[in-house]
mmCIF file with all atom_site columns, C-alpha atoms in Angstrom:
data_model
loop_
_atom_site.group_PDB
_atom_site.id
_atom_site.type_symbol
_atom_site.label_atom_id
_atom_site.label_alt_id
_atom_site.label_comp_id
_atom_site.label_asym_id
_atom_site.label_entity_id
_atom_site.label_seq_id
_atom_site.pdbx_PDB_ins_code
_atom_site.Cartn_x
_atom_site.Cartn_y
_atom_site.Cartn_z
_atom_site.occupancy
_atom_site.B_iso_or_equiv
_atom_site.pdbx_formal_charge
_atom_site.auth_seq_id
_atom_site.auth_comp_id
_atom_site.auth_asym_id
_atom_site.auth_atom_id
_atom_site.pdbx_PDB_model_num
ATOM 1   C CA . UNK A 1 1   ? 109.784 110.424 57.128  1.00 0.00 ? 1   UNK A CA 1
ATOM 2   C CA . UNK A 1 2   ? 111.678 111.936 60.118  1.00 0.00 ? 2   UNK A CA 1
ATOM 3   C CA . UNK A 1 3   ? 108.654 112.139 62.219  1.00 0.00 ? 3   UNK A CA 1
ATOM 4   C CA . UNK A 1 4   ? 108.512 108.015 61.667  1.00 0.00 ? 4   UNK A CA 1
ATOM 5   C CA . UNK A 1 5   ? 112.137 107.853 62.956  1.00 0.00 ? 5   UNK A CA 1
ATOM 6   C CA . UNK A 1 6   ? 111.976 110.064 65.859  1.00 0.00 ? 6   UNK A CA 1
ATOM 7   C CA . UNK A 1 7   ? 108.332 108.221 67.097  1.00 0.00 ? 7   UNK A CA 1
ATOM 8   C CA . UNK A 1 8   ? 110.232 105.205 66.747  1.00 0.00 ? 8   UNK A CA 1
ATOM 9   C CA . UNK A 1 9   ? 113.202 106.076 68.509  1.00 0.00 ? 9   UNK A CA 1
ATOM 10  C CA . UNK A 1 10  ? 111.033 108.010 70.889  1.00 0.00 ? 10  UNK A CA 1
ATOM 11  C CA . UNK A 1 11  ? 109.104 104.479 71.694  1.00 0.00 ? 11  UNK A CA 1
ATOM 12  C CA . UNK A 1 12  ? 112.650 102.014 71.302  1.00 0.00 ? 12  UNK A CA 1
ATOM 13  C CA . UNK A 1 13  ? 113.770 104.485 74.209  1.00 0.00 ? 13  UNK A CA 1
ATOM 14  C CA . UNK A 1 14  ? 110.751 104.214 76.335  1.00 0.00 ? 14  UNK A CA 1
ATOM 15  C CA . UNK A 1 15  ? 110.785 100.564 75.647  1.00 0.00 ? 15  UNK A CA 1
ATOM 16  C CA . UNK A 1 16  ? 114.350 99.851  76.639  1.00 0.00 ? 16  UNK A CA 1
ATOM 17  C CA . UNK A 1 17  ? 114.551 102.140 79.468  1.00 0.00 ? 17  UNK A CA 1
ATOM 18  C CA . UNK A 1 18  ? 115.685 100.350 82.833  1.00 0.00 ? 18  UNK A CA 1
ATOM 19  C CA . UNK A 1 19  ? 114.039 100.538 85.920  1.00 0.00 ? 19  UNK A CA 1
ATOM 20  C CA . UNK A 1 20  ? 115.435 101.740 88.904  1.00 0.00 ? 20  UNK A CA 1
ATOM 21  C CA . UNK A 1 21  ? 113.549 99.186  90.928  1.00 0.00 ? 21  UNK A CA 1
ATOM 22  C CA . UNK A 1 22  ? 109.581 97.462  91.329  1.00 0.00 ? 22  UNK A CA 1
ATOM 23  C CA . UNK A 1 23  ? 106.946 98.661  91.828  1.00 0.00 ? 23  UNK A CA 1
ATOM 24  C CA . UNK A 1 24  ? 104.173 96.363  93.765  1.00 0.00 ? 24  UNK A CA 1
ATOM 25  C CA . UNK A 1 25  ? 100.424 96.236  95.018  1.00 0.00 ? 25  UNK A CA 1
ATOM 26  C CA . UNK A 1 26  ? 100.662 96.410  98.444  1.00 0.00 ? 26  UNK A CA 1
ATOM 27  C CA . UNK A 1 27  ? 96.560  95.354  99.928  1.00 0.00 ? 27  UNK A CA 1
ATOM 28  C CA . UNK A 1 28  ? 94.629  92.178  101.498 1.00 0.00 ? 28  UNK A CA 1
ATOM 29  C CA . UNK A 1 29  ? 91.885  90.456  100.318 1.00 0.00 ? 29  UNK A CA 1
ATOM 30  C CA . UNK A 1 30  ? 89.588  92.299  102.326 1.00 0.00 ? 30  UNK A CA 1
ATOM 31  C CA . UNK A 1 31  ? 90.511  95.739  100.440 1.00 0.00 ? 31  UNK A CA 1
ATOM 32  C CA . UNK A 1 32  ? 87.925  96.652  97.472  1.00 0.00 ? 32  UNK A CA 1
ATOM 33  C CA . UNK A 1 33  ? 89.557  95.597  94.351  1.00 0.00 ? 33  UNK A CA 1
ATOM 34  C CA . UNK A 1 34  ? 91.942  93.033  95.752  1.00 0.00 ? 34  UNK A CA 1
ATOM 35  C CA . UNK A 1 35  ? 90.359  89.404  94.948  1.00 0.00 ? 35  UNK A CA 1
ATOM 36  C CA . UNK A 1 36  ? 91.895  87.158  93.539  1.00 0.00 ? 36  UNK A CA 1
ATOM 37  C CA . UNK A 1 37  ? 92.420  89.274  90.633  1.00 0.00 ? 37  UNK A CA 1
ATOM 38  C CA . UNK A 1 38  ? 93.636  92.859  91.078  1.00 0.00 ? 38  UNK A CA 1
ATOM 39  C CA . UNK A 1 39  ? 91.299  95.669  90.302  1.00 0.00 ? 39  UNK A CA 1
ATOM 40  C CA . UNK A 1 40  ? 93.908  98.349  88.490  1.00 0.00 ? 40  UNK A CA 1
ATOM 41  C CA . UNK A 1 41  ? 91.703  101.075 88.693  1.00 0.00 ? 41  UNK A CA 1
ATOM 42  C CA . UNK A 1 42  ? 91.095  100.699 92.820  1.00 0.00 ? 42  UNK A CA 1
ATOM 43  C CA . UNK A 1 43  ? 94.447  99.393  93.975  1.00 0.00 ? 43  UNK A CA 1
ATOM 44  C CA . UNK A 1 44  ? 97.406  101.771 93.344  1.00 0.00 ? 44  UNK A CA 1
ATOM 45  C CA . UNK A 1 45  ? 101.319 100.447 93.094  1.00 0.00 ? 45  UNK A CA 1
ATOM 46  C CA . UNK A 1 46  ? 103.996 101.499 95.875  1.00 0.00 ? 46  UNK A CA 1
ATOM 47  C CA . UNK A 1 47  ? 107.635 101.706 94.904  1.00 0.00 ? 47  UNK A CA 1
ATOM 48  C CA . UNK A 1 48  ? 109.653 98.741  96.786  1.00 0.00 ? 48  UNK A CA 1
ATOM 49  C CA . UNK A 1 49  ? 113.143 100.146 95.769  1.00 0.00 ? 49  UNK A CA 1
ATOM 50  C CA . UNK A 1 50  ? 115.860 97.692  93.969  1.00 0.00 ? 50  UNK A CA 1
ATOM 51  C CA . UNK A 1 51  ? 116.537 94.068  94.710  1.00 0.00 ? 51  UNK A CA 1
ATOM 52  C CA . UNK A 1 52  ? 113.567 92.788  95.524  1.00 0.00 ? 52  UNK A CA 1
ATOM 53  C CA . UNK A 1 53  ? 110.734 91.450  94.423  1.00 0.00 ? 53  UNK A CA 1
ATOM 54  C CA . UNK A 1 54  ? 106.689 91.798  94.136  1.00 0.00 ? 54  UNK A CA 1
ATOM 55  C CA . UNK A 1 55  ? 105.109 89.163  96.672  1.00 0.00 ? 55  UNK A CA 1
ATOM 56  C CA . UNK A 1 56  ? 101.500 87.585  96.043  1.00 0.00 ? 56  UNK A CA 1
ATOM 57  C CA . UNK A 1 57  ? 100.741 85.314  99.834  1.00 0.00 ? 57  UNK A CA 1
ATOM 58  C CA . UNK A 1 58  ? 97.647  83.157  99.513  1.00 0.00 ? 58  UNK A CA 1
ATOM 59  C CA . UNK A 1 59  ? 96.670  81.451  102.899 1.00 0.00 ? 59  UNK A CA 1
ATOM 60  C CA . UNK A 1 60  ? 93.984  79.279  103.577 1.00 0.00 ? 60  UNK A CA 1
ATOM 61  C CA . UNK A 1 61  ? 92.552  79.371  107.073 1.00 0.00 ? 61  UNK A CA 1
ATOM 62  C CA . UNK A 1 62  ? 92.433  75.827  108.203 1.00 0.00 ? 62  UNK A CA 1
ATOM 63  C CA . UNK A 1 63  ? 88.845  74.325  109.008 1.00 0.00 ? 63  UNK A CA 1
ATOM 64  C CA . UNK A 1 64  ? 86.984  77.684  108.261 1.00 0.00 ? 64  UNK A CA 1
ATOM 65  C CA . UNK A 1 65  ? 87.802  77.028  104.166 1.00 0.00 ? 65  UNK A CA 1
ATOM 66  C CA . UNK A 1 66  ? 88.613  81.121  104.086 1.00 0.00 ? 66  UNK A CA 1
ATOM 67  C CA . UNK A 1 67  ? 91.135  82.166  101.282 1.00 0.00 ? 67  UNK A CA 1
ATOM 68  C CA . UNK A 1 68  ? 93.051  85.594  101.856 1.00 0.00 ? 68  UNK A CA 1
ATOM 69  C CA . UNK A 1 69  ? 95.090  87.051  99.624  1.00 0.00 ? 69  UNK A CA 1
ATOM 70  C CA . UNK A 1 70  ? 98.005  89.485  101.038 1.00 0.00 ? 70  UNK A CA 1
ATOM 71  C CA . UNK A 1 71  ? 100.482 91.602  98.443  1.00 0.00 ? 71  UNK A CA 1
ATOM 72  C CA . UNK A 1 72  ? 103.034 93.693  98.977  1.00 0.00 ? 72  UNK A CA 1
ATOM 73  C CA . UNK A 1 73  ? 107.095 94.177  98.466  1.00 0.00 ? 73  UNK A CA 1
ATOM 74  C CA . UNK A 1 74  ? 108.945 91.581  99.883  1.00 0.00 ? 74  UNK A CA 1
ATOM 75  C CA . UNK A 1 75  ? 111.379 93.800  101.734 1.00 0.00 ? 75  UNK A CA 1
ATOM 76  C CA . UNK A 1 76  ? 107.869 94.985  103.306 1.00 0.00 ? 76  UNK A CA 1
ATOM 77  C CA . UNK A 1 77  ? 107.027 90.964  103.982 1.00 0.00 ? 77  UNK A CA 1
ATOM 78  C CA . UNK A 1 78  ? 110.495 90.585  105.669 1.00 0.00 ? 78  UNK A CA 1
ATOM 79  C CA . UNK A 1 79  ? 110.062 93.575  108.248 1.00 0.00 ? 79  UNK A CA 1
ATOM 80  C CA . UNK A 1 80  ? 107.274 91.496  109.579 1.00 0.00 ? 80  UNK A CA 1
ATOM 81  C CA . UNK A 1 81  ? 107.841 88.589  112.151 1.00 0.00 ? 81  UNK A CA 1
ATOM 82  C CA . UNK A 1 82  ? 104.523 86.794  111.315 1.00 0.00 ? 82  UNK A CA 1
ATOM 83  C CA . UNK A 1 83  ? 105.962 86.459  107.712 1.00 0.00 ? 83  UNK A CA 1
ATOM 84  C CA . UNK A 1 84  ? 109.528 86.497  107.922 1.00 0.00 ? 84  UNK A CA 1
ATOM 85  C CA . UNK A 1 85  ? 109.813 83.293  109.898 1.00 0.00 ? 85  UNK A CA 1
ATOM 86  C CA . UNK A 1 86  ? 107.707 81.572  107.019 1.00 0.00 ? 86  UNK A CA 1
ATOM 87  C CA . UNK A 1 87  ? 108.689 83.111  104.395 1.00 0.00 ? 87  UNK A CA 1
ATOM 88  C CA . UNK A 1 88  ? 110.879 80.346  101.112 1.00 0.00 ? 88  UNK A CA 1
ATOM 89  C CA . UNK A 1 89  ? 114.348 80.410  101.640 1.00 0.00 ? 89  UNK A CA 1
ATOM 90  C CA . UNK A 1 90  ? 114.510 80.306  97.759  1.00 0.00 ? 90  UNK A CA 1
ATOM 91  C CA . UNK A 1 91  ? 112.527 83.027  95.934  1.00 0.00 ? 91  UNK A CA 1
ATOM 92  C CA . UNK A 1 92  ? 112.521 83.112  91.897  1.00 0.00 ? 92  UNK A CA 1
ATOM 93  C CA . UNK A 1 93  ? 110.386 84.765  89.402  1.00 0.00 ? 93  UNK A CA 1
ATOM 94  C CA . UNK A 1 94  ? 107.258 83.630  88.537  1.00 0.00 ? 94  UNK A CA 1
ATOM 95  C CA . UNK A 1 95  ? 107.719 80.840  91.192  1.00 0.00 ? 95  UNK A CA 1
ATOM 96  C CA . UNK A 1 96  ? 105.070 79.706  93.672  1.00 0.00 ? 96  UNK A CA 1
ATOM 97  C CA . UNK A 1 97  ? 106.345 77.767  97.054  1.00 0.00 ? 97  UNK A CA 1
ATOM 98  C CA . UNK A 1 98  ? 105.053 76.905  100.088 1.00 0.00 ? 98  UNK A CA 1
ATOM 99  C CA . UNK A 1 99  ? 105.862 79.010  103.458 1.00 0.00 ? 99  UNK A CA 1
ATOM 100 C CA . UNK A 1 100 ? 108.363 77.092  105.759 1.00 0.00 ? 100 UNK A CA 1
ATOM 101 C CA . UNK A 1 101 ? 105.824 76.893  108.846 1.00 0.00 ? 101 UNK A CA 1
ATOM 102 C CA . UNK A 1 102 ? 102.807 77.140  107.696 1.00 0.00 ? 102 UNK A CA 1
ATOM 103 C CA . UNK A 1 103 ? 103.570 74.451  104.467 1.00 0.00 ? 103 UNK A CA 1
ATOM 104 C CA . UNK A 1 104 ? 99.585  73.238  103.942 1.00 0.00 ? 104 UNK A CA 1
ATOM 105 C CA . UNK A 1 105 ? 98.172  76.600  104.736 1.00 0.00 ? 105 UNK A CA 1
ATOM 106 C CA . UNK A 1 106 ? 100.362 79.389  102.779 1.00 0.00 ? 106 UNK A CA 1
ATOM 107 C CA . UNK A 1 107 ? 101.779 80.190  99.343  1.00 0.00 ? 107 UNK A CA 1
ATOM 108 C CA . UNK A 1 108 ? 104.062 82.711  98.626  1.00 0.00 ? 108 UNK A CA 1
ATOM 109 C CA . UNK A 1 109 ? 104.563 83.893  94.732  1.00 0.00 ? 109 UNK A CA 1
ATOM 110 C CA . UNK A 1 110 ? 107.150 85.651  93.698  1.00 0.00 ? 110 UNK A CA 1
ATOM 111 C CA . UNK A 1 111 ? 108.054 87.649  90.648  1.00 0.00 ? 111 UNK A CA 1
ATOM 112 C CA . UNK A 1 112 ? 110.221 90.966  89.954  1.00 0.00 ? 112 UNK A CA 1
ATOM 113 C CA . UNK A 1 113 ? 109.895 91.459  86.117  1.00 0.00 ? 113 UNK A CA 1
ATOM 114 C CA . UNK A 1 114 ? 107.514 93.943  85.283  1.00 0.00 ? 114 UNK A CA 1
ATOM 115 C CA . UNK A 1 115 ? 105.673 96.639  87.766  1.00 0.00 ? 115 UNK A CA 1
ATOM 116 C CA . UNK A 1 116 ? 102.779 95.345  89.289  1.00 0.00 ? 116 UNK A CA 1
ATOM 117 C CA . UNK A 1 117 ? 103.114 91.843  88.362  1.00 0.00 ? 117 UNK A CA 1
ATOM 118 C CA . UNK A 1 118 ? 101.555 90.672  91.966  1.00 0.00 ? 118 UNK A CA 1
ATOM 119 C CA . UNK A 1 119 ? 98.690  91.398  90.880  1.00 0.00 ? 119 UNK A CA 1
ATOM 120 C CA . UNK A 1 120 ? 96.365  89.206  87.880  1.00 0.00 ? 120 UNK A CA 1
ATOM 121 C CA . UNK A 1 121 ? 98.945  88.143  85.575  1.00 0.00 ? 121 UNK A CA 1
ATOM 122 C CA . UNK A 1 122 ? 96.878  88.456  82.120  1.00 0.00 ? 122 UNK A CA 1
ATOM 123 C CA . UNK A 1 123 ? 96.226  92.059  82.992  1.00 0.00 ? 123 UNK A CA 1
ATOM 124 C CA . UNK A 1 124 ? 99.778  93.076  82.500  1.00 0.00 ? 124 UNK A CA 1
ATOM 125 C CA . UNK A 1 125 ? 100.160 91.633  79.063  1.00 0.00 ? 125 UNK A CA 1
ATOM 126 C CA . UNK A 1 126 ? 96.689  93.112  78.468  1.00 0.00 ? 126 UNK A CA 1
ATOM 127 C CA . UNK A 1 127 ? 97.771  96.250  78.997  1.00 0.00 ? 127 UNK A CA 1
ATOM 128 C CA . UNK A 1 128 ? 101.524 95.828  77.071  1.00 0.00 ? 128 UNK A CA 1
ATOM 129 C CA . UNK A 1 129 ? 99.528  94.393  74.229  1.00 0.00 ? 129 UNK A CA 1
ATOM 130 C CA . UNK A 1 130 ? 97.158  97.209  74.161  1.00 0.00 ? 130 UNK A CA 1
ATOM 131 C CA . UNK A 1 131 ? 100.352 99.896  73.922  1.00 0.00 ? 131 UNK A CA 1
ATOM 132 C CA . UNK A 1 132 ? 102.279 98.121  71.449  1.00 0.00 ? 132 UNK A CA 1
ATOM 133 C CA . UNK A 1 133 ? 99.212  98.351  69.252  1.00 0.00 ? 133 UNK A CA 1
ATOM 134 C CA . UNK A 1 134 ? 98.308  101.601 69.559  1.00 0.00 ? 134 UNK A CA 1
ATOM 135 C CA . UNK A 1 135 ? 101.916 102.266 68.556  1.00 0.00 ? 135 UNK A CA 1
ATOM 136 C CA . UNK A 1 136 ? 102.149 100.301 65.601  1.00 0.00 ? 136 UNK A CA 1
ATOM 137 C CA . UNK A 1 137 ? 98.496  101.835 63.995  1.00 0.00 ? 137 UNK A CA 1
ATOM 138 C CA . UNK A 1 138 ? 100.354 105.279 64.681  1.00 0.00 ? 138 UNK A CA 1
ATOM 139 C CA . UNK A 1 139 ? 103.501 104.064 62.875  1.00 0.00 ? 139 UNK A CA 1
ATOM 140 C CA . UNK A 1 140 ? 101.141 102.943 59.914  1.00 0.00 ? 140 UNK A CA 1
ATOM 141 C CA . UNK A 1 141 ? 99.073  106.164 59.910  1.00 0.00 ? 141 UNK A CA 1
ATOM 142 C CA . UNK A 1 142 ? 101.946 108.280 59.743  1.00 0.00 ? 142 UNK A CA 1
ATOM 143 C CA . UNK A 1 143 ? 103.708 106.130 56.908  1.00 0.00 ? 143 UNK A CA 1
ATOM 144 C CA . UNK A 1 144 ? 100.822 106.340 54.914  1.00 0.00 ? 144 UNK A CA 1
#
């Protein structure tokens, strides 16, 4: 029975921890494994330090039809002129706006509450249901 408590405080701990800041995917649409969904196993997340959030840019070249897809930190984003300038005044999580310049040709995404979360969006709770599971079917093994 104490093994049961200590695996569950062991996991409350992990689950309750707080972060020190995000971490992001940071590639292009041209990069192997960074479509329009994020491959996890090819595309690797850098730490973007506190504050800030996880940036997913869409643009659409205008007459050519091409979609790229840029991610990175947005204190990485901000560095650079070309973004910068054109870059929402107002950035929330989960919330998708239009750049100030380039309005009909860019998107910017934003989000900042779990590492990662620029990248495909079902893939995280994939992942978090995954763990939780595991975790429960070794709660029940060990209770029984």
């Amino acid at each position: 029975m104490f093994r049961v408590f200590l695996l569950l405080g062991t996991f409350c701990g992990v689950l309750f921890t707080t972060a020190e800041g995000i971490a992001c995917y940071a590639c292009q649409s041209n990069d192997r494994g960074c479509g329009s969904e994020v491959h996890i196993y090819l595309q690797k997340w850098i730490d973007c330090g506190e504050d800030t959030y996880c940036v997913k840019l869409t643009e659409q070249k205008k007459g050519s039809g091409v979609k790229t897809i840029y991610r990175d930190c947005l204190n990485n984003m901000q560095r650079q002129t070309m973004y910068r300038i054109d870059l929402p005044s107002l950035k929330r999580q989960n919330y998708c706006l239009p750049g100030r310049i380039n309005s009909d040709s860019r998107e910017y995404c934003f989000c900042n509450d779990l590492d990662g979360c620029n990248g495909a969006g079902h893939i995280t709770a994939t992942i978090s249901v995954i763990l939780v599971s595991l975790v429960v079917l070794c709660l029940l093994r060990l209770l029984h």
